Short mmCIF file of N, CA, C and O in Angstrom, two decimals:
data_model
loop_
_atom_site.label_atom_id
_atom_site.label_comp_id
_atom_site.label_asym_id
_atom_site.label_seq_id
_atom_site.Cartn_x
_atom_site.Cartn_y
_atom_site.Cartn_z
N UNK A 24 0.82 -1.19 0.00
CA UNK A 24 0.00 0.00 0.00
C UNK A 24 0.86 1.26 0.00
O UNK A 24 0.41 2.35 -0.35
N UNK A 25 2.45 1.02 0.51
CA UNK A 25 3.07 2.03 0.88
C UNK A 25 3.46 2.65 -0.83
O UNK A 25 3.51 3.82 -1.21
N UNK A 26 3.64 1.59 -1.48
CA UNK A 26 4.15 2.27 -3.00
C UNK A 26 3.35 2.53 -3.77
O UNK A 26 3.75 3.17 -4.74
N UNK A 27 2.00 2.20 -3.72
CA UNK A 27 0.64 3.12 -4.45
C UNK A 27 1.13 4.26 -4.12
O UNK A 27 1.71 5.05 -4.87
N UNK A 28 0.76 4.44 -2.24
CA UNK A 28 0.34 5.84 -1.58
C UNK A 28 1.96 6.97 -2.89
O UNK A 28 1.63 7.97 -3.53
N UNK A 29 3.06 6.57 -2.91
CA UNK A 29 4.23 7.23 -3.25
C UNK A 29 3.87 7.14 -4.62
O UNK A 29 4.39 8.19 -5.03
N UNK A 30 3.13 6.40 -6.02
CA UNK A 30 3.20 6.40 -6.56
C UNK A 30 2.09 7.31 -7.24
O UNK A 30 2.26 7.73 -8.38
N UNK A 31 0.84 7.62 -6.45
CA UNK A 31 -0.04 8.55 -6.60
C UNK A 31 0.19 9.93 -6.50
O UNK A 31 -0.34 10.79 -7.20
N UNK A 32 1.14 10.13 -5.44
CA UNK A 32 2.27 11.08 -4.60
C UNK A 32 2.79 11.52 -5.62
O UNK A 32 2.30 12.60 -5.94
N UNK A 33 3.63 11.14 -6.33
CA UNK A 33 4.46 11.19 -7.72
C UNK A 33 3.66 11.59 -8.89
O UNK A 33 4.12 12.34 -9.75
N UNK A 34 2.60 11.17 -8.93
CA UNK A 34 1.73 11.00 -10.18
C UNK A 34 0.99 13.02 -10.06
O UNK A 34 0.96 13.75 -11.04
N UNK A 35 0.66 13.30 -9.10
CA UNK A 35 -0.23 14.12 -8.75
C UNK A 35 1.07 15.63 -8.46
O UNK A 35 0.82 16.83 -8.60
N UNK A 36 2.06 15.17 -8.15
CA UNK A 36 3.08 16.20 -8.82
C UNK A 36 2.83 16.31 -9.79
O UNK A 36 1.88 17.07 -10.00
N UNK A 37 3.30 15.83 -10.66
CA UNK A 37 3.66 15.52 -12.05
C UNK A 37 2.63 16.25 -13.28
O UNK A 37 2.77 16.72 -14.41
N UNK A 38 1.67 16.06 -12.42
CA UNK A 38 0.01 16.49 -13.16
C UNK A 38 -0.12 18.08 -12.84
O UNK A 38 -0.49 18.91 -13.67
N UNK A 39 0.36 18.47 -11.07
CA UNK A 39 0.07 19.90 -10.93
C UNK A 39 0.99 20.62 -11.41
O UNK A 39 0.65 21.80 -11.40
N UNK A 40 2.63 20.35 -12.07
CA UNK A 40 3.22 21.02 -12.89
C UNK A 40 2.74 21.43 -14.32
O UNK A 40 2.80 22.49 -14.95
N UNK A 41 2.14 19.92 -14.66
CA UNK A 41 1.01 19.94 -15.73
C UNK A 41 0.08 21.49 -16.35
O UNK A 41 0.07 22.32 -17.26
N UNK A 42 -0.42 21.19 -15.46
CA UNK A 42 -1.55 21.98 -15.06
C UNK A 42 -1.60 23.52 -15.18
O UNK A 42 -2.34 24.21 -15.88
N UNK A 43 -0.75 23.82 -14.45
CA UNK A 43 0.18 24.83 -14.55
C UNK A 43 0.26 25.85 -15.55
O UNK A 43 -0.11 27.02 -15.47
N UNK A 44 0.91 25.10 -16.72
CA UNK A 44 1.20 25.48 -17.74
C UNK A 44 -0.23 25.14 -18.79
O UNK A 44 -0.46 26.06 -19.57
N UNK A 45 -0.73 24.51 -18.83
CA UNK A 45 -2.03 24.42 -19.32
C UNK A 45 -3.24 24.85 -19.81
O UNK A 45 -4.02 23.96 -19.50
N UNK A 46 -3.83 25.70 -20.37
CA UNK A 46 -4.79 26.57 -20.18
C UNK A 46 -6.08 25.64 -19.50
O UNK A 46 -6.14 24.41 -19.57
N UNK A 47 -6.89 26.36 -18.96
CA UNK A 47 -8.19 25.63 -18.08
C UNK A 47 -8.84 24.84 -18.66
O UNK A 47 -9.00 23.77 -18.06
N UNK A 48 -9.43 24.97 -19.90
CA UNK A 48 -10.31 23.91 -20.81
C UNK A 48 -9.38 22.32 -20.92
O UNK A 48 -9.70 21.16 -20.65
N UNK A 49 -8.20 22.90 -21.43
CA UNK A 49 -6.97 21.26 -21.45
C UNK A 49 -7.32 20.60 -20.07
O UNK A 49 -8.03 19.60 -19.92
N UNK A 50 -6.62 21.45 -18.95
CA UNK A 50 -6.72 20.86 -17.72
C UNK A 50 -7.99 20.26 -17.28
O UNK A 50 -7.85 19.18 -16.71
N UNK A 51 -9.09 20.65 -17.40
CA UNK A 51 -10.54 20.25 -17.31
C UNK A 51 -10.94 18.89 -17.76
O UNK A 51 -11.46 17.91 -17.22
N UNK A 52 -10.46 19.22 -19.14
CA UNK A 52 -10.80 18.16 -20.21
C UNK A 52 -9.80 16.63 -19.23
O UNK A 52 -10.42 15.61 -18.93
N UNK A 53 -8.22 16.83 -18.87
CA UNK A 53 -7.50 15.55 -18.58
C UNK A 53 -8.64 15.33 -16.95
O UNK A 53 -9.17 14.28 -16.59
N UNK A 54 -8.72 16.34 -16.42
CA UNK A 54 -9.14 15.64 -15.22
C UNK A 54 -10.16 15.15 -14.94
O UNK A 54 -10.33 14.73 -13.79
N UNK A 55 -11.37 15.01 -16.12
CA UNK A 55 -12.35 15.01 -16.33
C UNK A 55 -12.39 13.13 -17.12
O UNK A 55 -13.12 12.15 -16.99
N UNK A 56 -11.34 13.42 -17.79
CA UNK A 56 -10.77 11.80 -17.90
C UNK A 56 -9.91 10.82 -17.16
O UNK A 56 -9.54 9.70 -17.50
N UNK A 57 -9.68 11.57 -15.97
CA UNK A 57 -9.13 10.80 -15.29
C UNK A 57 -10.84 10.36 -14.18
O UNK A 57 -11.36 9.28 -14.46
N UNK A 58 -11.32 10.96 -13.39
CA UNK A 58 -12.58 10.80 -13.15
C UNK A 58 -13.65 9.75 -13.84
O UNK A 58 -14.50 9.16 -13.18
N UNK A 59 -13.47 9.61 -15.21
CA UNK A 59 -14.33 8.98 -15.52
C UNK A 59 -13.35 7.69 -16.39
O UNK A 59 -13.30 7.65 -17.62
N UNK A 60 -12.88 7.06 -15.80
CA UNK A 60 -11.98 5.84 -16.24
C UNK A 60 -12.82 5.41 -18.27
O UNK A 60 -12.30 5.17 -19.35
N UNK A 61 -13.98 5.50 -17.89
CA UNK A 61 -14.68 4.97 -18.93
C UNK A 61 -14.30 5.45 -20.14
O UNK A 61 -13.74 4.91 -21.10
N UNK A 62 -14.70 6.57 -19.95
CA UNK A 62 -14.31 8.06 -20.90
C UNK A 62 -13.20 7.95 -21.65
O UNK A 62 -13.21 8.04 -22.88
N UNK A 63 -11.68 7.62 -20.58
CA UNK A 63 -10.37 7.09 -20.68
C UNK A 63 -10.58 6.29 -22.00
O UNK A 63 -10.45 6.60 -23.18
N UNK A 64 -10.85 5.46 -21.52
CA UNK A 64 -10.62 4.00 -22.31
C UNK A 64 -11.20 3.72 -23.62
O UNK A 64 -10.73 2.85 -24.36
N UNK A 65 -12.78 4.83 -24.10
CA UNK A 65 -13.20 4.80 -24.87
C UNK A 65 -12.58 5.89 -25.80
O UNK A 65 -12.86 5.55 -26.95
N UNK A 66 -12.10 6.70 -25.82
CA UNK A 66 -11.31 7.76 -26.57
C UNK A 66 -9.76 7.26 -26.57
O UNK A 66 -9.06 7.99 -27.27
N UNK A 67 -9.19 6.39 -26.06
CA UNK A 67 -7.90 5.80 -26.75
C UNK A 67 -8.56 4.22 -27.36
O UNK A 67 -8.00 3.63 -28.28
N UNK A 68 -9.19 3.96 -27.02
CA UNK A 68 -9.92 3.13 -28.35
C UNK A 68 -9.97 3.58 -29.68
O UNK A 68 -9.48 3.11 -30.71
N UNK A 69 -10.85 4.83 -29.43
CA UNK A 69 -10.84 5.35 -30.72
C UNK A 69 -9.44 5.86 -31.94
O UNK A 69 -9.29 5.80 -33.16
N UNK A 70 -8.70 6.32 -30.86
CA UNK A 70 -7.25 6.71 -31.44
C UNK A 70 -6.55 5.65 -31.79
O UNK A 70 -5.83 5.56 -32.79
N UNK A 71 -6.82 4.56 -30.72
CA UNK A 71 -5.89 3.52 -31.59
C UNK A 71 -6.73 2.91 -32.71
O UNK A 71 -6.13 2.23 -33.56
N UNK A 72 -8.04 3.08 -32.80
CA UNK A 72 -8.80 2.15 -33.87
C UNK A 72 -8.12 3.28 -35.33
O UNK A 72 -7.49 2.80 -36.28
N UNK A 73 -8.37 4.47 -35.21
CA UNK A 73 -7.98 5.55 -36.38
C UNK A 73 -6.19 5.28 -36.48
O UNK A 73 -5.56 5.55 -37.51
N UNK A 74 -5.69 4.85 -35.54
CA UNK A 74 -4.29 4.82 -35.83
C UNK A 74 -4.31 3.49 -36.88
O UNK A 74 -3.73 3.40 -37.97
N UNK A 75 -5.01 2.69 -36.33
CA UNK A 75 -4.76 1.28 -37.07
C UNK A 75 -5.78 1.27 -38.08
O UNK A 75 -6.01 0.17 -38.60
N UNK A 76 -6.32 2.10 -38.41
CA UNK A 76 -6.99 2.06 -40.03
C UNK A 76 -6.15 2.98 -41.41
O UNK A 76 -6.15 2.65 -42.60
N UNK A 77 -5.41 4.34 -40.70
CA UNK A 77 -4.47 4.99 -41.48
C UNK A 77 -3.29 4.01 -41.30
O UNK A 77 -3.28 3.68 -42.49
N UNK A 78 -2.51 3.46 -40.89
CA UNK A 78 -1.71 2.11 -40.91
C UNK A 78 -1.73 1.40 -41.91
O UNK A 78 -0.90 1.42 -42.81
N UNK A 79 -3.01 0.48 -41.82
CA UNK A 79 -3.79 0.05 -42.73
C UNK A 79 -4.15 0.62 -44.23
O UNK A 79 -4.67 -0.04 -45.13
N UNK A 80 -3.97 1.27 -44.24
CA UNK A 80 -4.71 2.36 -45.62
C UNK A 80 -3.63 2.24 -46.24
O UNK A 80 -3.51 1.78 -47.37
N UNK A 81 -2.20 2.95 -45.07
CA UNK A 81 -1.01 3.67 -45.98
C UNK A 81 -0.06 2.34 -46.03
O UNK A 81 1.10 2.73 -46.00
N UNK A 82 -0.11 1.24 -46.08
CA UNK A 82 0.54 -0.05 -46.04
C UNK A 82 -0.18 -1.00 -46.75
O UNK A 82 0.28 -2.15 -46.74
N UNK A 83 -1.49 -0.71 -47.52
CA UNK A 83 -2.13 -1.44 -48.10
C UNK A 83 -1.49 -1.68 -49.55
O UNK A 83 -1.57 -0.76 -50.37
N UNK A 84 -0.83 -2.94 -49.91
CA UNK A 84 -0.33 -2.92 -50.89
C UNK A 84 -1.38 -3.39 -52.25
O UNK A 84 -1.84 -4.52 -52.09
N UNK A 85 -1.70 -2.88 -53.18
CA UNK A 85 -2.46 -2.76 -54.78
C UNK A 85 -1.62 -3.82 -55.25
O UNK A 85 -0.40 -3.91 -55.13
N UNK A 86 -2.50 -4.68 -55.86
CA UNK A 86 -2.26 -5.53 -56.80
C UNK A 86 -2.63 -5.75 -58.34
O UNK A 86 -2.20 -6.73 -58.94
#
């Protein structure tokens, strides 16, 4: 439990340097995905599904 607690510790620096520099809508928008895990997971779905269709597209060899 002790290296979560340090690793959240770490994490939550890391984010308020972030932040910082950030304008409010960015910052909103990440913390707003961190909150909703779901959110997370369904919008890098999507990026990786669009990554792996331009992949796909630009590697598609014509015969």
């Amino acid at each position: 439990m002790d290296k979560l607690r340090i690793f959240v510790n770490i994490q939550e620096r890391l984010m308020d340097a972030c932040y910082r520099s950030m304008p409010k809508f960015i910052g909103a928008f990440f913390d707003t995905l961190y909150q909703h895990p779901t959110i997370l997971f369904i919008s890098m779905a999507g990026v990786m599904a669009l990554a792996g269709s331009w992949w796909y597209k630009a590697n598609k060899k014509t015969e």
